[in-house]
Short mmCIF file of C-alpha atoms in Angstrom, two decimals:
data_model
loop_
_atom_site.label_atom_id
_atom_site.label_comp_id
_atom_site.label_asym_id
_atom_site.label_seq_id
_atom_site.Cartn_x
_atom_site.Cartn_y
_atom_site.Cartn_z
CA UNK D 1 -3.13 -2.81 7.48
CA UNK D 2 -6.70 -1.60 6.90
CA UNK D 3 -7.42 0.70 3.96
CA UNK D 4 -9.16 4.05 4.46
CA UNK D 5 -9.67 5.86 1.15
CA UNK D 6 -10.60 9.54 1.39
CA UNK D 7 -11.40 9.61 -2.33
CA UNK D 8 -14.59 9.94 -4.37
CA UNK D 9 -13.26 7.72 -7.18
CA UNK D 10 -11.49 4.68 -5.70
CA UNK D 11 -12.43 1.54 -7.63
CA UNK D 12 -14.27 -0.37 -4.90
CA UNK D 13 -15.24 2.07 -2.15
CA UNK D 14 -15.13 5.48 -3.83
CA UNK D 15 -17.01 8.25 -2.06
CA UNK D 16 -17.86 6.28 1.08
CA UNK D 17 -15.36 7.83 3.47
CA UNK D 18 -14.39 11.17 1.95
CA UNK D 19 -15.48 13.34 4.86
CA UNK D 20 -13.99 13.41 8.34
CA UNK D 21 -16.96 11.96 10.21
CA UNK D 22 -17.48 9.00 7.89
CA UNK D 23 -13.70 8.44 7.79
CA UNK D 24 -13.55 8.34 11.59
CA UNK D 25 -16.47 5.92 11.67
CA UNK D 26 -14.77 3.61 9.16
CA UNK D 27 -11.50 3.84 11.10
CA UNK D 28 -13.40 2.67 14.20
CA UNK D 29 -14.74 -0.31 12.21
CA UNK D 30 -11.23 -1.20 10.99
CA UNK D 31 -9.88 -1.06 14.54
CA UNK D 32 -12.71 -3.21 15.94
CA UNK D 33 -12.10 -5.80 13.22
CA UNK D 34 -8.44 -6.05 14.16
CA UNK D 35 -6.44 -3.58 12.06
CA UNK D 36 -3.11 -2.61 13.58
CA UNK D 37 -2.26 -0.04 10.89
CA UNK D 38 -4.69 2.27 9.08
CA UNK D 39 -3.53 3.35 5.62
CA UNK D 40 -5.04 6.73 4.72
CA UNK D 41 -5.19 7.53 1.01
CA UNK D 42 -6.30 10.98 -0.18
CA UNK D 43 -5.74 10.20 -3.88
CA UNK D 44 -7.00 7.33 -6.02
CA UNK D 45 -4.35 5.56 -8.08
CA UNK D 46 -6.71 3.39 -10.09
CA UNK D 47 -6.44 3.65 -13.91
CA UNK D 48 -7.80 6.97 -15.28
CA UNK D 49 -8.26 8.46 -11.80
CA UNK D 50 -8.22 12.22 -11.32
CA UNK D 51 -4.69 13.54 -10.72
CA UNK D 52 -4.51 15.68 -7.58
CA UNK D 53 -1.96 18.18 -6.34
CA UNK D 54 -0.46 17.90 -2.87
CA UNK D 55 -2.55 20.89 -1.83
CA UNK D 56 -5.75 19.05 -2.78
CA UNK D 57 -4.57 15.93 -0.94
CA UNK D 58 -3.97 17.98 2.20
CA UNK D 59 -7.40 19.61 1.85
CA UNK D 60 -9.03 16.18 1.60
CA UNK D 61 -7.18 14.89 4.66
CA UNK D 62 -8.17 17.88 6.79
CA UNK D 63 -8.21 16.83 10.45
CA UNK D 64 -8.77 13.12 9.74
CA UNK D 65 -5.30 12.01 10.86
CA UNK D 66 -5.29 13.96 14.12
CA UNK D 67 -8.85 12.86 14.93
CA UNK D 68 -8.03 9.18 14.40
CA UNK D 69 -4.82 9.51 16.46
CA UNK D 70 -6.78 11.13 19.28
CA UNK D 71 -9.52 8.47 19.20
CA UNK D 72 -7.21 5.48 18.69
CA UNK D 73 -3.74 6.41 20.00
CA UNK D 74 -2.55 2.80 19.88
CA UNK D 75 -3.12 2.51 16.12
CA UNK D 76 -0.35 3.19 13.62
CA UNK D 77 -1.29 5.42 10.67
CA UNK D 78 0.39 5.18 7.30
CA UNK D 79 -0.11 7.95 4.74
CA UNK D 80 -0.51 6.83 1.14
CA UNK D 81 0.99 9.66 -0.93
CA UNK D 82 3.79 10.28 -3.41
CA UNK D 83 4.18 13.95 -2.41
CA UNK D 84 6.84 15.10 0.05
CA UNK D 85 4.69 18.11 0.99
CA UNK D 86 1.79 15.85 1.95
CA UNK D 87 4.20 13.73 4.02
CA UNK D 88 5.36 16.83 5.91
CA UNK D 89 1.74 17.76 6.63
CA UNK D 90 1.01 14.19 7.76
CA UNK D 91 4.10 14.14 9.96
CA UNK D 92 2.88 17.24 11.80
CA UNK D 93 -0.54 15.60 12.20
CA UNK D 94 0.99 12.45 13.71
CA UNK D 95 1.37 9.80 10.99
CA UNK D 96 3.66 6.89 11.75
CA UNK D 97 4.58 5.52 8.30
CA UNK D 98 5.07 6.86 4.75
CA UNK D 99 3.42 4.68 2.10
CA UNK D 100 4.83 5.99 -1.19
CA UNK D 101 3.66 4.00 -4.23
CA UNK D 102 6.16 5.84 -6.44
CA UNK D 103 9.42 4.75 -4.84
CA UNK D 104 10.47 8.40 -4.78
CA UNK D 105 10.11 8.69 -8.56
CA UNK D 106 7.17 11.15 -8.70
CA UNK D 107 8.63 13.70 -6.27
CA UNK D 108 12.40 14.14 -6.08
CA UNK D 109 12.11 15.48 -2.51
CA UNK D 110 10.49 12.34 -1.12
CA UNK D 111 13.60 10.44 0.00
CA UNK D 112 15.04 13.55 1.67
CA UNK D 113 11.72 14.13 3.45
CA UNK D 114 11.62 10.52 4.62
CA UNK D 115 15.11 10.97 6.03
CA UNK D 116 14.21 14.28 7.72
CA UNK D 117 11.05 12.92 9.37
CA UNK D 118 12.71 9.59 10.30
CA UNK D 119 9.41 7.86 9.55
CA UNK D 120 9.39 4.24 8.36
CA UNK D 121 9.14 4.20 4.55
CA UNK D 122 7.21 1.73 2.39
CA UNK D 123 9.06 1.29 -0.90
CA UNK D 124 6.87 0.01 -3.73
CA UNK D 125 7.86 -1.29 -7.16
CA UNK D 126 6.19 0.70 -9.92
CA UNK D 127 6.78 2.11 -13.40
CA UNK D 128 8.95 5.26 -13.43
CA UNK D 129 6.30 7.94 -14.14
CA UNK D 130 2.72 8.76 -13.12
CA UNK D 131 1.62 8.61 -16.75
CA UNK D 132 3.03 5.08 -17.22
CA UNK D 133 1.96 3.80 -13.79
CA UNK D 134 -0.47 1.24 -15.22
CA UNK D 135 1.26 0.43 -18.52
CA UNK D 136 1.57 -3.36 -18.64
CA UNK D 137 5.18 -4.41 -19.02
CA UNK D 138 6.08 -8.04 -19.67
CA UNK D 139 9.28 -8.70 -17.77
CA UNK D 140 11.66 -11.51 -18.61
CA UNK D 141 11.72 -12.40 -14.90
CA UNK D 142 9.42 -10.30 -12.70
CA UNK D 143 11.00 -11.46 -9.43
CA UNK D 144 14.48 -10.59 -10.64
CA UNK D 145 13.25 -7.20 -11.92
CA UNK D 146 11.53 -6.30 -8.65
CA UNK D 147 14.60 -7.30 -6.65
CA UNK D 148 16.89 -5.29 -8.93
CA UNK D 149 14.63 -2.25 -8.38
CA UNK D 150 14.56 -2.82 -4.60
CA UNK D 151 18.34 -3.14 -4.51
CA UNK D 152 18.90 0.25 -6.16
CA UNK D 153 16.19 2.10 -4.23
CA UNK D 154 17.17 0.61 -0.87
CA UNK D 155 20.75 1.70 -1.51
CA UNK D 156 19.55 5.25 -2.28
CA UNK D 157 17.38 5.34 0.85
CA UNK D 158 20.16 4.06 3.09
CA UNK D 159 22.53 6.66 1.63
CA UNK D 160 20.01 9.34 2.60
CA UNK D 161 19.78 7.95 6.13
CA UNK D 162 16.43 6.13 5.87
CA UNK D 163 16.91 2.87 7.75
CA UNK D 164 13.37 1.68 8.55
CA UNK D 165 12.24 0.32 5.17
CA UNK D 166 9.30 -1.89 4.22
CA UNK D 167 9.18 -3.48 0.74
CA UNK D 168 6.03 -3.70 -1.40
CA UNK D 169 6.30 -5.54 -4.75
CA UNK D 170 3.47 -3.45 -6.22
CA UNK D 171 0.65 -5.81 -7.09
CA UNK D 172 -1.84 -4.10 -9.40
CA UNK D 173 0.62 -1.65 -10.92
CA UNK D 174 1.87 -2.20 -14.49
CA UNK D 175 2.18 -5.98 -14.30
CA UNK D 176 0.48 -8.74 -16.27
CA UNK D 177 -1.81 -11.25 -14.57
CA UNK D 178 0.79 -13.94 -15.27
CA UNK D 179 3.61 -11.94 -13.67
CA UNK D 180 1.50 -11.17 -10.60
CA UNK D 181 0.63 -14.82 -10.10
CA UNK D 182 4.32 -15.65 -10.50
CA UNK D 183 5.10 -13.10 -7.75
CA UNK D 184 2.49 -14.72 -5.48
CA UNK D 185 4.29 -18.03 -5.83
CA UNK D 186 7.74 -16.44 -5.39
CA UNK D 187 7.11 -14.10 -2.45
CA UNK D 188 9.79 -15.89 -0.46
CA UNK D 189 12.37 -14.71 -3.02
CA UNK D 190 11.24 -11.07 -3.04
CA UNK D 191 13.31 -8.64 -1.00
CA UNK D 192 16.39 -9.47 0.98
CA UNK D 193 14.97 -10.81 4.28
CA UNK D 194 16.49 -7.78 5.98
CA UNK D 195 13.34 -5.71 5.43
CA UNK D 196 9.69 -6.67 6.13
CA UNK D 197 7.52 -7.38 3.10
CA UNK D 198 4.07 -5.81 2.60
CA UNK D 199 1.60 -7.46 0.24
CA UNK D 200 -1.36 -5.50 -1.16
CA UNK D 201 -3.62 -7.73 -3.25
CA UNK D 202 -7.01 -6.77 -1.80
CA UNK D 203 -9.67 -6.38 -4.54
CA UNK D 204 -7.01 -6.31 -7.27
CA UNK D 205 -8.06 -7.00 -10.86
CA UNK D 206 -5.49 -9.76 -11.46
CA UNK D 207 -7.63 -11.85 -9.09
CA UNK D 208 -11.19 -10.91 -10.04
CA UNK D 209 -10.98 -10.34 -13.80
CA UNK D 210 -9.80 -13.85 -14.78
CA UNK D 211 -12.62 -15.23 -12.58
CA UNK D 212 -15.26 -12.99 -14.17
CA UNK D 213 -16.14 -11.60 -10.75
CA UNK D 214 -16.37 -8.13 -9.18
CA UNK D 215 -13.82 -6.73 -6.70
CA UNK D 216 -16.31 -7.35 -3.88
CA UNK D 217 -16.86 -11.03 -4.68
CA UNK D 218 -13.37 -12.51 -4.34
CA UNK D 219 -12.86 -12.66 -0.59
CA UNK D 220 -12.46 -16.45 -0.45
CA UNK D 221 -9.88 -16.43 -3.25
CA UNK D 222 -8.06 -13.47 -1.70
CA UNK D 223 -7.78 -15.14 1.72
CA UNK D 224 -6.24 -18.23 0.12
CA UNK D 225 -3.63 -15.99 -1.49
CA UNK D 226 -3.09 -14.15 1.80
CA UNK D 227 -2.35 -17.48 3.47
CA UNK D 228 0.09 -18.34 0.70
CA UNK D 229 2.08 -15.09 1.06
CA UNK D 230 2.07 -15.29 4.86
CA UNK D 231 3.49 -18.80 4.65
CA UNK D 232 6.30 -17.37 2.50
CA UNK D 233 7.25 -14.70 5.02
CA UNK D 234 5.08 -11.65 4.27
CA UNK D 235 4.82 -9.47 7.39
CA UNK D 236 2.01 -7.03 6.50
CA UNK D 237 -1.13 -7.48 4.39
CA UNK D 238 -2.88 -4.33 3.16
CA UNK D 239 -6.62 -5.08 3.03
CA UNK D 240 -10.14 -3.71 2.69
CA UNK D 241 -11.73 -6.66 4.54
CA UNK D 242 -9.94 -6.60 7.88
CA UNK D 243 -12.06 -9.13 9.79
CA UNK D 244 -11.58 -11.81 7.13
CA UNK D 245 -7.85 -11.12 6.83
CA UNK D 246 -7.54 -11.28 10.62
CA UNK D 247 -9.12 -14.74 10.59
CA UNK D 248 -6.62 -15.83 7.94
CA UNK D 249 -3.76 -14.48 10.05
CA UNK D 250 -5.03 -16.33 13.13
CA UNK D 251 -5.22 -19.60 11.17
CA UNK D 252 -1.69 -19.00 9.90
CA UNK D 253 -0.36 -18.41 13.42
CA UNK D 254 -2.09 -21.54 14.71
CA UNK D 255 -0.40 -23.60 12.00
CA UNK D 256 3.08 -22.37 12.91
#
């Protein structure tokens, strides 16, 4: 899954792709490098980012989704939003997957909308409100906590009629460095094996800050962690550096 941010304030690529032409050009680069899913994000969720309404998200997206679908019909598009209204817009434009960081907690209509559209739904573990999204919580057992959260939310989604669910443990959101490293080593215990697991660690601070590096200087370390999570059963990696992640995936497949 290659990342396409349509935002002026994302932490590592802010402002680069926030018009339709540059977004389309970057999408082409992601596809050439081997992306099979493009994750379009109209709103930054980094700490202290500007909070946008659904209307502003839709304005930022414009015709980007439909243009990418027309140019690359074989590519799946996921829409990174916690608004049901933005999902409905994206559905009409041709998106294939809902990527909701909030687990339905920031918009009470999200689960119903996922059920109505019948789109696959990425369920991420996160703190219960937008304001506390990045508050660091020290859990007694992070793996147990994430699985407890997944269990409840999956039950709610299934009750609504959402059956195509992908689980994301939420690296980079309200977790200590220690807990995130623990999750890396316990990926095989996350989720219930019934649903595919998505791992999003690309350019995350729990990797680069302890090393005293920048988000752009940790590719080697990130690929080692990608290999580790793939070996434990992760099915999707959400990345900025698609070519490098593709190489890691090929090495993993050759080892199997």
